[in-house]
Short mmCIF file of C-alpha atoms in Angstrom, two decimals:
data_model
loop_
_atom_site.label_atom_id
_atom_site.label_comp_id
_atom_site.label_asym_id
_atom_site.label_seq_id
_atom_site.Cartn_x
_atom_site.Cartn_y
_atom_site.Cartn_z
CA MET O 18 0.00 0.00 0.00
CA GLN O 19 1.55 3.25 -1.16
CA SER O 20 0.96 6.65 0.42
CA ARG O 21 -1.00 7.80 -2.65
CA ASP O 22 -3.25 4.74 -2.27
CA ILE O 23 -4.03 5.77 1.29
CA ALA O 24 -4.65 9.38 0.23
CA PHE O 25 -6.96 8.14 -2.52
CA LEU O 26 -8.86 5.83 -0.13
CA ILE O 27 -9.39 8.76 2.24
CA GLU O 28 -10.65 10.90 -0.65
CA LEU O 29 -12.97 8.10 -1.73
CA PHE O 30 -14.23 7.73 1.83
CA HIS O 31 -15.12 11.43 1.93
CA SER O 32 -16.75 11.26 -1.50
CA THR O 33 -18.46 7.86 -0.97
CA LEU O 34 -18.44 6.94 -4.69
CA MET O 35 -16.40 7.86 -7.76
CA THR O 36 -16.05 6.85 -11.38
CA ARG O 37 -12.68 6.19 -12.97
CA ASP O 38 -12.87 9.46 -14.90
CA GLN O 39 -13.53 11.37 -11.67
CA ILE O 40 -10.55 9.72 -9.98
CA LEU O 41 -8.36 10.68 -12.93
CA ALA O 42 -9.75 14.24 -13.02
CA LEU O 43 -8.98 14.85 -9.35
CA GLY O 44 -5.31 14.46 -10.19
CA GLY O 45 -2.58 13.84 -7.70
CA TYR O 46 -3.13 10.11 -7.68
CA TRP O 47 -2.60 8.75 -11.20
CA HIS O 48 -1.99 10.62 -14.43
CA SER O 49 -2.77 7.98 -17.03
CA ILE O 50 -5.75 5.70 -17.59
CA VAL O 51 -3.48 2.67 -18.01
CA ARG O 52 -1.82 3.18 -14.62
CA LEU O 53 -5.13 4.00 -12.98
CA ASN O 54 -6.82 0.90 -14.40
CA THR O 55 -3.91 -1.26 -13.21
CA ARG O 56 -4.07 0.22 -9.72
CA LEU O 57 -7.86 -0.05 -9.53
CA ARG O 58 -7.61 -3.73 -10.48
CA LEU O 59 -5.05 -4.34 -7.70
CA LEU O 60 -7.11 -2.45 -5.11
CA LEU O 61 -10.24 -4.36 -6.17
CA SER O 62 -8.56 -7.74 -5.96
CA GLY O 63 -7.23 -6.88 -2.49
CA GLY O 64 -10.69 -5.94 -1.22
CA TYR O 65 -9.79 -2.26 -0.77
CA LEU O 66 -12.40 -1.19 -3.33
CA VAL O 67 -15.81 -2.40 -4.40
CA ARG O 68 -17.09 -1.88 -7.93
CA HIS O 69 -20.70 -1.19 -8.78
CA THR O 70 -22.01 -1.51 -12.30
CA LEU O 71 -25.30 0.23 -12.81
CA PRO O 72 -27.49 0.10 -15.90
CA PHE O 73 -27.99 3.88 -15.99
CA HIS O 74 -24.29 4.72 -15.83
CA ARG O 75 -21.71 4.04 -18.54
CA GLN O 76 -18.75 3.51 -16.19
CA SER O 77 -18.13 1.37 -13.17
CA ILE O 78 -18.53 3.19 -9.89
CA TYR O 79 -16.03 2.60 -7.11
CA GLY O 80 -16.56 2.67 -3.37
CA LEU O 81 -14.55 1.82 -0.31
CA GLY O 82 -14.05 -1.92 0.24
CA PRO O 83 -13.95 -3.71 3.59
CA GLU O 84 -10.14 -3.99 3.65
CA ALA O 85 -9.79 -0.22 3.28
CA CYS O 86 -11.87 0.65 6.34
CA PRO O 87 -9.16 -0.05 8.96
CA ILE O 88 -6.62 1.92 6.91
CA VAL O 89 -8.93 4.92 6.59
CA ALA O 90 -9.93 4.73 10.26
CA THR O 91 -6.27 4.76 11.33
CA ALA O 92 -5.35 7.57 8.93
CA LEU O 93 -8.24 9.73 10.15
CA SER O 94 -7.91 8.71 13.82
CA SER O 95 -11.51 7.60 13.65
CA ASP O 96 -13.52 4.72 15.03
CA LEU O 97 -13.52 1.67 12.72
CA ASP O 98 -17.26 1.06 13.10
CA THR O 99 -17.98 4.66 12.14
CA VAL O 100 -15.86 4.36 9.00
CA ARG O 101 -17.52 1.07 8.07
CA ARG O 102 -20.98 2.54 8.55
CA GLN O 103 -20.23 5.67 6.52
CA ALA O 104 -18.57 3.67 3.73
CA ARG O 105 -21.77 1.74 2.96
CA VAL O 106 -23.49 2.70 -0.25
CA GLY O 107 -27.19 3.45 -0.50
CA GLN O 108 -29.21 1.37 -2.92
CA SER O 109 -31.07 4.31 -4.45
CA PRO O 110 -30.13 5.39 -8.00
CA GLN O 111 -30.89 8.95 -6.93
CA PHE O 112 -28.35 8.68 -4.09
CA THR O 113 -25.71 7.37 -6.48
CA GLU O 114 -26.32 10.04 -9.10
CA HIS O 115 -26.38 12.79 -6.46
CA THR O 116 -23.10 11.57 -4.96
CA LEU O 117 -21.39 11.48 -8.36
CA ARG O 118 -22.57 15.03 -9.14
CA ILE O 119 -21.10 16.25 -5.83
CA VAL O 120 -17.74 14.81 -6.89
CA ASP O 121 -18.11 16.65 -10.22
CA VAL O 122 -18.56 19.92 -8.32
CA LYS O 123 -15.50 19.16 -6.21
CA ILE O 124 -13.49 18.57 -9.41
CA ALA O 125 -14.76 21.83 -10.92
CA PHE O 126 -13.59 23.79 -7.88
CA ALA O 127 -10.23 22.02 -7.89
CA THR O 128 -9.45 22.94 -11.49
#
C-alpha cells in the first residue's frame, strides 16, 4: 500500500463513490488511464475497493471496500465502526447520481 493509495482511499471515503474518470480528473493520484486501471484492479482484488455496475451509468462506480476501512480509520484517527458505517453505499439510483454530481462539483472547484 503506497501513500498515494491511502490518500486516494481517504478521498474516496469522503466522496463515498467515484467513477474512474472522476478519480483521474482529481489528479494527484494517477496521471494515465493505463496506470489508474492497473491500480484499480489491484485495489479491487485486495478488497480495498468495491465496484458497482449500474445500468444507468456508462462507467463502473467505485466505493470503499472492507479492507480499506481499517486503513482509513487509522489515517483519520476515527472509530472503525464509524468508517464502516459511513462507507456503505445506499441502494437508491438517486443517491448514487447525487453523490457522483457532488464529486463533479468538487473537481470543478479544484481545477
